[in-house]
Amino acid sequence: MGDGAGALAGMRVLDLTQVMAGPFCTMVLADLGADVIKVENPDAGDQTRRSWGRSGKGEDSRAFLSLNRNKRSVTLDLKSERGREDFLAMVRDADVVVENWRPGVADRLGVGYEVLSEINPALVYASISGFGLSGPYADRPGYDLIAQAMAGVMSITGEPDGRPVKSGIPVADLGSGLFCAVGVLAAWTSAQRTGVGQVVETSLFESALALAVWESTEFWDTGRTPAKLGSANRMSAPYQALATRDGYVTLGANNDRLWRRLCAALELEHLVEDPRFATNVGRMANLPDLVTALEERLADRGTDEWVELLLAAGVPAGPIQDYRQVLTEDPHVKAREMVATLVHPVEGEVPVLASPLRLSATPPTIRRPPPLLGEHTDEVLAHRAVRA
């Protein structure tokens, strides 16, 4: 575990979130040095503590452990007068509050932005919801699957003749967490300069939509509705997974220079002069024929051989790896230390993904294991002379 101060040392975050989007946002801030205090219901806490079953020695699921390192846990019943009083007292010394309730819940509990900003005018108040705080979908429940479906992601994911498929990674959940973290950092920087806080708001739906930079461009540029392309790219070709003798190789010959290199490496120089493939426009228009021509040649060798040969020829290429290969075998993952270990008081050593950020002076660190439910209540609320 690291023990550096961190780039966000001095930022205090009250984390009212649970499940994935919100906890991912606050974990990003915590890894960068913020003091994140996870405020949980005393009955069960974050529902992710139990939602994936118990895969270890204790009651907290591995899903919870993967999203809540570097945080402290306080249990408060915000529906009670005393719990609300304790929380409002914490707000006086906080820089940021993050919640991912449905719109209106915070106000009903008496902990919405208008109330909290009266106590602390410099407070940054961040909200992550399914569809945002306004608009006709605002009251709908928010789930990654539904956000992906309604934002268009599932309409372009998978093979052209296949059933609807969501992205394998929960891009709406994790994307909204990342967007929220960026918004928090921007608003906190502004508050440091002006002394005035503000509301930061994003949603699963809008975050998934905001990632559709290529798809929206294609629609506005051509008037055509973007369709499923499998692993292919909608702007250039060849840029996709192609079958080899023993599997698949991913390659990116997405400009004319790389296309010529690819043809030379595959000993298919005649394709350079083929009018169907001479330009990127032609290659896109004749993609099925292009794939057939390339895969006929790629069938002569295995994936590893082709990757080595293509890289030597200056053509971007790589194999398709599963997570066992990535997490236990990949030498680059090991060299970049992307798998870390935290020491949990119940579970012992637990492997986790490290932060992908590299800061030369104040790098992200793993300083605390995910907290037990209410582990730090007395520590954090020591300012209260009498406990309920």
Coordinates of C-alpha atoms in Angstrom, one line a residue, residues 1 39-40 76 128 145 184 190 281 363 372:
M1 CA 0.0 0.0 0.0
V39 CA -22.2 7.2 4.6
E40 CA -24.3 4.1 4.8
L76 CA -26.2 7.0 9.8
I128 CA -25.6 10.6 -10.6
L145 CA -28.6 -2.3 -19.3
V184 CA -16.4 17.2 -9.3
S190 CA -13.8 26.6 -9.2
V281 CA -14.0 4.7 -49.0
P363 CA 0.5 9.0 -7.8
L372 CA -16.4 -2.8 7.2

